[in-house]
Amino acid sequence: MSITFEPPASFAQCLLGTVEEHHELDEYQTGVPRWCNGCGDNGILAAMQRLCRDYDLAPERTVFVSGIGCSSRLPHYMRTYGFHGLHGRALPIAEGIKMSRPDLTVFVSTGDGDCLSIGAGHWLHALRYNMDMTVLLHDNSIYGLTKKQVSPTSPLGTKSNTTPKGSYLEALNPLQAALGIQNVSFIAQMVDWAPEMLYDILQAAYLHKGMSFVRIIQRCPEFMPGFFDPYMNDPERVLLLTHDDALTPSANMKKLFRNQRVHDPADMAAAREIAGISDPIPVGILFRDPTVPRLEVIRGAGSVRTPDRIRTGLDAELDKFTIWPDGDADRTGA
Ligand SMILES: Cc1ncc(C[n+]2csc(CCOP(=O)(O)OP(=O)(O)O)c2C)c(N)n1
Ligand code: SF4
Ligand SMILES: [Mg+2]
């Protein structure tokens, strides 16, 4: 890590760490991921670490929150703050953090079971609250950590420990559900096996002010072996959404994914129609509206703890213990 020191304006500023810092990739990495070989979570983690490095996110001002599941282990591998919460409860934890410390950058990792099953109530309201955070839905269409039970996104007929004869219902479509919620502001979808575009989507999600919800189609070779192979082996089965005001994929990506559609992310009706397409898998930004109100702003969150107020308060506290030269009436206030 290289640190450039500016002369601090005050001791309080020094304490608050307002010195400029630059971090290398390995400074966001910690631990050895315990995911299986070929698990899509590995690629999602790598993209997140790159994003933190490229935006020089201060580790002490960045929080990764998760529920429970294989995917929810992600905060363990980020050298930032992290909160590995309770099953289905990642979003209310993240909301609490954002409400009390809106100055922090908040990311959430949640699985299809964690978010869409036990956490579904929280999920719908989080979309409506539209608090500024980036939410990654690691959707492998199965409960991975607990060794293969159907999840809401398992396709009809999925054989699992809870449905040995095959699951009974059509899968829930989280994109369509999310786009039906009032106040929703950013919905995107990506596949884990296109790392360049995965990064681009995470970047757009991070830059969006409001709740960015990114569904990442994630491979689970352990319990859904080969499930996404037909899509991986045939790029025509991925539909690339492009627009000057959204994802602008590189020439290489456009060459690889030839099945393309120009889609303006401001167009909600078109977004809803695209959300209904499952084959080919649409990837890109389906909907984005930066003007949607955010709950933490409406509620004046963090007004007690803005950096300026903290600095002023700390300076005032420290001044109490300063020994001023005799007779310096102005400074002692005497
Ligand atoms: C209250 C509660 N109920 C059930 C569980 C058991 N449990 C742990 S993870 C999990 C499902 C995980 O699936 P998903 O969210 O899709 O994550 P993945 O492992 O696939 O990444 C379940 C049912 C739990 N830990 N807590
Ligand atoms: S069980 Fe599936 S989701 Fe869990 S680590 Fe292994 S491949 Fe990944
Ligand atoms: Mg899952």
Short mmCIF file of C-alpha atoms and ligand atoms in Angstrom, two decimals:
data_model
loop_
_atom_site.label_atom_id
_atom_site.label_comp_id
_atom_site.label_asym_id
_atom_site.label_seq_id
_atom_site.Cartn_x
_atom_site.Cartn_y
_atom_site.Cartn_z
CA MET A 1 0.00 0.00 0.00
CA SER A 2 1.37 3.43 -0.81
CA ILE A 3 0.17 6.35 1.28
CA THR A 4 0.50 9.96 0.21
CA PHE A 5 0.43 12.27 3.20
CA GLU A 6 -1.03 15.73 2.93
CA PRO A 7 -0.37 17.89 5.97
CA PRO A 8 -3.52 17.26 8.04
CA ALA A 9 -5.58 20.36 8.71
CA SER A 10 -6.28 19.18 12.22
CA PHE A 11 -5.57 16.29 14.54
CA ALA A 12 -9.19 15.22 14.15
CA GLN A 13 -8.81 14.99 10.38
CA CYS A 14 -5.76 12.83 10.90
CA LEU A 15 -7.74 10.57 13.22
CA LEU A 16 -10.53 10.35 10.68
CA GLY A 17 -8.07 9.09 8.11
CA THR A 18 -8.68 11.72 5.47
CA VAL A 19 -5.22 11.03 4.07
CA GLU A 20 -5.14 9.81 0.50
CA GLU A 21 -4.56 6.05 0.20
CA HIS A 22 -4.10 3.79 -2.79
CA HIS A 23 -4.75 0.07 -2.49
CA GLU A 24 -3.54 -2.80 -4.59
CA LEU A 25 -5.73 -5.78 -5.45
CA ASP A 26 -4.22 -8.04 -2.80
CA GLU A 27 -5.15 -5.54 -0.13
CA TYR A 28 -8.81 -6.42 -0.69
CA GLN A 29 -8.14 -10.15 -0.59
CA THR A 30 -8.14 -12.30 2.50
CA GLY A 31 -8.54 -15.98 3.28
CA VAL A 32 -8.76 -18.87 0.86
CA PRO A 33 -12.24 -19.20 -0.67
CA ARG A 34 -13.81 -22.52 0.26
CA TRP A 35 -16.05 -22.68 -2.78
CA CYS A 36 -15.89 -25.71 -5.10
CA ASN A 37 -13.77 -25.64 -8.24
CA GLY A 38 -15.73 -24.02 -11.03
CA CYS A 39 -18.21 -22.37 -8.65
CA GLY A 40 -19.44 -19.09 -10.12
CA ASP A 41 -18.95 -17.37 -6.76
CA ASN A 42 -15.19 -17.33 -7.44
CA GLY A 43 -15.66 -15.07 -10.47
CA ILE A 44 -18.07 -12.78 -8.63
CA LEU A 45 -15.55 -12.33 -5.82
CA ALA A 46 -12.75 -11.56 -8.30
CA ALA A 47 -14.89 -8.92 -10.02
CA MET A 48 -15.78 -7.30 -6.68
CA GLN A 49 -12.15 -7.14 -5.60
CA ARG A 50 -11.19 -5.51 -8.90
CA LEU A 51 -13.98 -2.97 -8.53
CA CYS A 52 -12.82 -2.03 -5.01
CA ARG A 53 -9.25 -1.63 -6.28
CA ASP A 54 -10.26 0.43 -9.34
CA TYR A 55 -12.38 2.82 -7.28
CA ASP A 56 -9.88 2.81 -4.43
CA LEU A 57 -12.65 2.10 -1.95
CA ALA A 58 -11.33 2.68 1.55
CA PRO A 59 -11.58 -0.73 3.29
CA GLU A 60 -12.62 0.93 6.53
CA ARG A 61 -15.50 2.68 4.75
CA THR A 62 -16.74 -0.34 2.79
CA VAL A 63 -19.04 -3.04 4.14
CA PHE A 64 -19.98 -6.38 2.62
CA VAL A 65 -23.15 -7.84 4.12
CA SER A 66 -24.58 -11.31 3.54
CA GLY A 67 -27.12 -13.80 4.85
CA ILE A 68 -26.38 -17.54 4.96
CA GLY A 69 -25.41 -19.80 2.07
CA CYS A 70 -22.34 -20.64 0.00
CA SER A 71 -22.62 -17.23 -1.68
CA SER A 72 -22.99 -15.53 1.68
CA ARG A 73 -19.39 -16.47 2.52
CA LEU A 74 -18.22 -13.68 0.24
CA PRO A 75 -17.62 -11.06 2.99
CA HIS A 76 -15.10 -13.45 4.58
CA TYR A 77 -12.86 -13.04 1.54
CA MET A 78 -13.00 -9.25 1.37
CA ARG A 79 -10.52 -7.34 3.49
CA THR A 80 -13.10 -4.66 4.31
CA TYR A 81 -15.74 -4.54 7.00
CA GLY A 82 -18.17 -7.39 6.71
CA PHE A 83 -21.28 -8.82 8.35
CA HIS A 84 -22.19 -12.47 7.80
CA GLY A 85 -25.75 -12.27 9.06
CA LEU A 86 -28.72 -14.59 9.49
CA HIS A 87 -30.43 -16.55 6.74
CA GLY A 88 -32.61 -14.15 4.73
CA ARG A 89 -31.66 -11.11 6.79
CA ALA A 90 -28.83 -9.56 4.79
CA LEU A 91 -30.97 -6.70 3.50
CA PRO A 92 -32.36 -5.39 6.81
CA ILE A 93 -28.82 -5.47 8.22
CA ALA A 94 -27.54 -3.51 5.23
CA GLU A 95 -30.41 -1.03 5.59
CA GLY A 96 -29.57 -0.46 9.24
CA ILE A 97 -25.94 0.20 8.34
CA LYS A 98 -26.91 2.61 5.57
CA MET A 99 -29.41 4.42 7.75
CA SER A 100 -26.92 5.10 10.53
CA ARG A 101 -23.83 5.51 8.33
CA PRO A 102 -24.87 6.70 4.85
CA ASP A 103 -21.26 7.64 4.17
CA LEU A 104 -20.29 3.94 3.98
CA THR A 105 -20.32 1.98 0.73
CA VAL A 106 -22.55 -1.05 1.18
CA PHE A 107 -22.56 -4.26 -0.88
CA VAL A 108 -24.85 -7.23 -0.26
CA SER A 109 -24.32 -10.84 -1.37
CA THR A 110 -27.37 -13.04 -1.14
CA GLY A 111 -28.36 -16.41 -2.62
CA ASP A 112 -31.57 -17.35 -4.40
CA GLY A 113 -32.77 -19.13 -1.26
CA ASP A 114 -31.54 -16.40 1.05
CA CYS A 115 -33.10 -13.54 -0.92
CA LEU A 116 -36.10 -14.99 -2.73
CA SER A 117 -37.30 -17.58 -0.24
CA ILE A 118 -36.76 -16.92 3.47
CA GLY A 119 -35.77 -13.29 2.80
CA ALA A 120 -38.44 -12.49 0.21
CA GLY A 121 -40.37 -10.05 2.38
CA HIS A 122 -37.24 -8.06 3.12
CA TRP A 123 -36.26 -8.14 -0.53
CA LEU A 124 -39.48 -6.55 -1.82
CA HIS A 125 -39.34 -3.77 0.73
CA ALA A 126 -35.64 -3.17 0.15
CA LEU A 127 -36.40 -2.58 -3.53
CA ARG A 128 -39.07 -0.08 -2.51
CA TYR A 129 -36.85 1.65 0.08
CA ASN A 130 -34.28 2.15 -2.67
CA MET A 131 -31.43 2.82 -0.25
CA ASP A 132 -28.03 3.35 -1.84
CA MET A 133 -26.41 -0.10 -1.95
CA THR A 134 -25.40 -2.74 -4.47
CA VAL A 135 -27.17 -6.06 -4.09
CA LEU A 136 -25.79 -9.16 -5.82
CA LEU A 137 -28.19 -12.05 -6.17
CA HIS A 138 -26.00 -15.14 -6.64
CA ASP A 139 -28.60 -17.24 -8.42
CA ASN A 140 -27.49 -20.86 -8.84
CA SER A 141 -31.13 -22.10 -8.84
CA ILE A 142 -30.51 -24.35 -5.82
CA TYR A 143 -29.73 -24.35 -2.11
CA GLY A 144 -26.01 -25.06 -2.28
CA LEU A 145 -24.77 -24.86 1.29
CA THR A 146 -27.37 -27.29 2.59
CA LYS A 147 -26.61 -29.74 -0.21
CA LYS A 148 -29.34 -29.50 -2.79
CA GLN A 149 -32.87 -28.50 -2.00
CA VAL A 150 -35.10 -26.69 -4.52
CA SER A 151 -35.03 -22.93 -4.44
CA PRO A 152 -37.63 -20.53 -5.85
CA THR A 153 -35.62 -20.28 -9.08
CA SER A 154 -35.15 -24.04 -9.61
CA PRO A 155 -36.80 -24.94 -12.91
CA LEU A 156 -39.89 -27.12 -12.99
CA GLY A 157 -38.97 -30.78 -12.54
CA THR A 158 -35.69 -30.19 -10.66
CA LYS A 159 -34.82 -33.35 -8.72
CA SER A 160 -33.45 -32.53 -5.30
CA ASN A 161 -33.43 -33.83 -1.72
CA THR A 162 -36.76 -32.13 -1.08
CA THR A 163 -38.26 -33.03 -4.46
CA PRO A 164 -36.91 -36.49 -5.38
CA LYS A 165 -39.55 -36.85 -8.09
CA GLY A 166 -38.90 -33.39 -9.48
CA SER A 167 -40.11 -29.95 -8.37
CA TYR A 168 -43.77 -29.14 -8.91
CA LEU A 169 -43.87 -25.47 -9.84
CA GLU A 170 -42.60 -23.05 -12.45
CA ALA A 171 -39.62 -21.05 -11.23
CA LEU A 172 -40.07 -17.58 -9.78
CA ASN A 173 -38.73 -14.89 -12.09
CA PRO A 174 -36.93 -12.40 -9.79
CA LEU A 175 -36.53 -9.81 -12.54
CA GLN A 176 -40.24 -9.66 -13.27
CA ALA A 177 -41.05 -9.58 -9.56
CA ALA A 178 -38.56 -6.77 -8.92
CA LEU A 179 -39.81 -4.71 -11.85
CA GLY A 180 -43.31 -4.87 -10.39
CA ILE A 181 -42.26 -3.09 -7.19
CA GLN A 182 -42.95 0.63 -6.76
CA ASN A 183 -39.85 2.81 -6.44
CA VAL A 184 -37.48 0.29 -7.98
CA SER A 185 -34.48 2.06 -9.53
CA PHE A 186 -31.89 -0.36 -10.98
CA ILE A 187 -32.33 -3.91 -12.26
CA ALA A 188 -29.67 -5.82 -14.18
CA GLN A 189 -28.75 -9.37 -15.07
CA MET A 190 -25.43 -11.03 -15.91
CA VAL A 191 -23.93 -14.49 -16.24
CA ASP A 192 -20.89 -15.42 -14.16
CA TRP A 193 -19.00 -16.81 -17.17
CA ALA A 194 -18.58 -13.42 -18.90
CA PRO A 195 -16.08 -11.81 -16.49
CA GLU A 196 -15.51 -8.67 -18.55
CA MET A 197 -19.20 -7.81 -18.69
CA LEU A 198 -19.76 -8.96 -15.12
CA TYR A 199 -17.28 -6.29 -14.10
CA ASP A 200 -19.03 -3.69 -16.28
CA ILE A 201 -22.39 -4.46 -14.72
CA LEU A 202 -21.03 -4.32 -11.18
CA GLN A 203 -19.41 -1.02 -12.01
CA ALA A 204 -22.68 0.43 -13.31
CA ALA A 205 -24.47 -0.91 -10.24
CA TYR A 206 -21.91 0.60 -7.89
CA LEU A 207 -22.12 4.00 -9.61
CA HIS A 208 -25.92 4.07 -9.44
CA LYS A 209 -27.34 6.08 -6.55
CA GLY A 210 -30.04 3.89 -5.07
CA MET A 211 -30.52 0.15 -4.67
CA SER A 212 -28.91 -1.65 -7.60
CA PHE A 213 -30.19 -5.18 -7.86
CA VAL A 214 -28.04 -7.44 -10.03
CA ARG A 215 -29.11 -11.01 -10.64
CA ILE A 216 -26.05 -13.05 -11.50
CA ILE A 217 -26.74 -16.40 -13.09
CA GLN A 218 -24.22 -18.48 -11.15
CA ARG A 219 -22.90 -21.95 -11.83
CA CYS A 220 -23.02 -24.58 -9.09
CA PRO A 221 -21.11 -27.53 -10.58
CA GLU A 222 -21.61 -29.51 -7.39
CA PHE A 223 -25.41 -29.64 -7.25
CA MET A 224 -26.49 -28.35 -10.68
CA PRO A 225 -23.74 -29.91 -12.81
CA GLY A 226 -23.88 -28.92 -16.45
CA PHE A 227 -27.08 -26.94 -15.89
CA PHE A 228 -25.84 -23.83 -17.70
CA ASP A 229 -23.57 -25.67 -20.16
CA PRO A 230 -25.99 -25.27 -23.09
CA TYR A 231 -25.91 -21.48 -22.57
CA MET A 232 -22.15 -21.40 -22.08
CA ASN A 233 -21.44 -23.51 -25.11
CA ASP A 234 -23.72 -21.50 -27.38
CA PRO A 235 -23.26 -17.72 -27.00
CA GLU A 236 -26.35 -17.26 -29.19
CA ARG A 237 -28.33 -18.28 -26.12
CA VAL A 238 -27.26 -15.09 -24.35
CA LEU A 239 -29.02 -11.87 -25.39
CA LEU A 240 -26.74 -8.87 -25.05
CA LEU A 241 -28.61 -5.67 -24.14
CA THR A 242 -26.78 -2.62 -25.39
CA HIS A 243 -27.41 1.12 -25.30
CA ASP A 244 -25.24 4.23 -25.28
CA ASP A 245 -26.76 5.05 -21.91
CA ALA A 246 -26.20 1.58 -20.44
CA LEU A 247 -23.76 -1.23 -21.10
CA THR A 248 -21.39 -0.53 -24.01
CA PRO A 249 -19.65 -3.91 -24.43
CA SER A 250 -16.21 -4.14 -26.01
CA ALA A 251 -15.76 -5.20 -29.63
CA ASN A 252 -14.63 -8.63 -28.38
CA MET A 253 -17.81 -9.14 -26.38
CA LYS A 254 -19.95 -8.00 -29.30
CA LYS A 255 -18.14 -10.46 -31.52
CA LEU A 256 -18.65 -13.29 -29.07
CA PHE A 257 -22.26 -12.55 -28.12
CA ARG A 258 -23.78 -11.84 -31.52
CA ASN A 259 -27.35 -12.02 -30.32
CA GLN A 260 -27.93 -8.37 -29.41
CA ARG A 261 -30.75 -5.97 -28.76
CA VAL A 262 -30.65 -2.23 -28.25
CA HIS A 263 -32.52 -1.48 -25.05
CA ASP A 264 -32.98 1.89 -23.36
CA PRO A 265 -32.90 1.22 -19.59
CA ALA A 266 -35.30 4.13 -19.06
CA ASP A 267 -38.04 2.12 -20.81
CA MET A 268 -39.91 0.23 -18.08
CA ALA A 269 -42.38 -1.45 -20.45
CA ALA A 270 -39.56 -2.89 -22.56
CA ALA A 271 -37.67 -3.88 -19.39
CA ARG A 272 -40.67 -5.89 -18.19
CA GLU A 273 -40.97 -7.60 -21.54
CA ILE A 274 -37.26 -8.50 -21.58
CA ALA A 275 -37.46 -9.75 -17.99
CA GLY A 276 -39.89 -12.41 -19.22
CA ILE A 277 -37.31 -13.87 -21.60
CA SER A 278 -35.40 -16.82 -20.16
CA ASP A 279 -33.88 -18.31 -23.32
CA PRO A 280 -31.77 -16.61 -24.55
CA ILE A 281 -30.66 -15.19 -21.20
CA PRO A 282 -30.83 -11.37 -21.40
CA VAL A 283 -27.72 -9.72 -19.93
CA GLY A 284 -27.27 -6.02 -19.29
CA ILE A 285 -29.14 -3.22 -17.57
CA LEU A 286 -32.87 -3.79 -17.84
CA PHE A 287 -34.00 -0.73 -15.94
CA ARG A 288 -32.40 2.32 -14.41
CA ASP A 289 -33.90 5.52 -13.05
CA PRO A 290 -31.52 7.71 -11.04
CA THR A 291 -34.34 10.06 -9.98
CA VAL A 292 -36.17 7.57 -7.75
CA PRO A 293 -36.27 8.83 -4.13
CA ARG A 294 -34.10 7.06 -1.57
CA LEU A 295 -35.35 6.31 1.91
CA GLU A 296 -32.13 7.24 3.68
CA VAL A 297 -32.24 10.68 2.07
CA ILE A 298 -35.93 11.23 2.83
CA ARG A 299 -35.35 10.24 6.44
CA GLY A 300 -32.27 12.48 6.72
CA ALA A 301 -30.20 9.50 7.76
CA GLY A 302 -26.81 10.12 9.26
CA SER A 303 -27.53 13.79 9.86
CA VAL A 304 -26.05 13.37 13.33
CA ARG A 305 -22.84 11.84 12.02
CA THR A 306 -21.76 13.66 8.87
CA PRO A 307 -17.97 13.75 8.52
CA ASP A 308 -18.02 17.53 9.11
CA ARG A 309 -19.95 17.17 12.33
CA ILE A 310 -17.70 14.38 13.56
CA ARG A 311 -14.64 16.49 12.77
CA THR A 312 -16.02 19.57 14.53
CA GLY A 313 -17.05 17.48 17.53
CA LEU A 314 -13.66 15.77 17.76
CA ASP A 315 -11.82 19.09 17.46
CA ALA A 316 -13.97 20.56 20.22
CA GLU A 317 -13.32 17.53 22.47
CA LEU A 318 -9.58 17.60 21.88
CA ASP A 319 -9.42 21.38 22.41
CA LYS A 320 -10.66 20.82 25.97
CA PHE A 321 -7.36 19.13 26.76
CA THR A 322 -5.12 21.63 25.01
CA ILE A 323 -2.81 23.65 27.26
CA TRP A 324 -2.83 27.13 25.73
CA PRO A 325 -0.14 29.70 26.59
CA ASP A 326 -1.13 31.88 29.57
CA GLY A 327 -3.30 34.80 28.68
CA ASP A 328 -4.45 33.48 25.29
CA ALA A 329 -7.96 34.64 26.07
CA ASP A 330 -9.28 34.18 22.55
CA ARG A 331 -8.43 30.51 22.37
CA THR A 332 -9.39 29.50 25.89
CA GLY A 333 -12.61 31.39 25.57
CA ALA A 334 -11.92 32.93 28.99
C1 LIG B 1 -33.48 -19.76 9.75
C2 LIG B 1 -32.69 -20.72 8.92
N1 LIG B 1 -33.33 -21.62 8.16
C3 LIG B 1 -32.64 -22.51 7.41
C4 LIG B 1 -31.28 -22.47 7.42
C5 LIG B 1 -30.52 -23.50 6.61
N2 LIG B 1 -29.96 -22.94 5.42
C6 LIG B 1 -28.70 -22.43 5.39
S1 LIG B 1 -28.24 -21.86 3.89
C7 LIG B 1 -29.74 -22.32 3.24
C8 LIG B 1 -30.05 -22.12 1.77
C9 LIG B 1 -28.94 -21.52 0.99
O1 LIG B 1 -29.29 -21.41 -0.35
P1 LIG B 1 -28.99 -20.09 -1.15
O2 LIG B 1 -29.47 -18.90 -0.44
O3 LIG B 1 -29.51 -20.28 -2.53
O4 LIG B 1 -27.40 -19.99 -1.14
P2 LIG B 1 -26.31 -20.90 -1.87
O5 LIG B 1 -25.78 -21.83 -0.84
O6 LIG B 1 -26.97 -21.60 -2.99
O7 LIG B 1 -25.29 -19.90 -2.32
C10 LIG B 1 -30.57 -22.88 4.20
C11 LIG B 1 -31.93 -23.38 3.93
C12 LIG B 1 -30.64 -21.53 8.23
N3 LIG B 1 -29.30 -21.43 8.27
N4 LIG B 1 -31.36 -20.66 8.96
S1 SF4 B 2 -22.01 -26.23 -3.53
FE1 SF4 B 2 -22.35 -25.06 -5.42
S2 SF4 B 2 -22.66 -22.94 -4.75
FE2 SF4 B 2 -21.70 -24.07 -3.05
S3 SF4 B 2 -19.51 -23.72 -3.30
FE3 SF4 B 2 -20.00 -25.64 -4.34
S4 SF4 B 2 -20.38 -25.07 -6.46
FE4 SF4 B 2 -20.50 -23.20 -5.24
MG MG B 3 -28.52 -20.85 -4.22
#
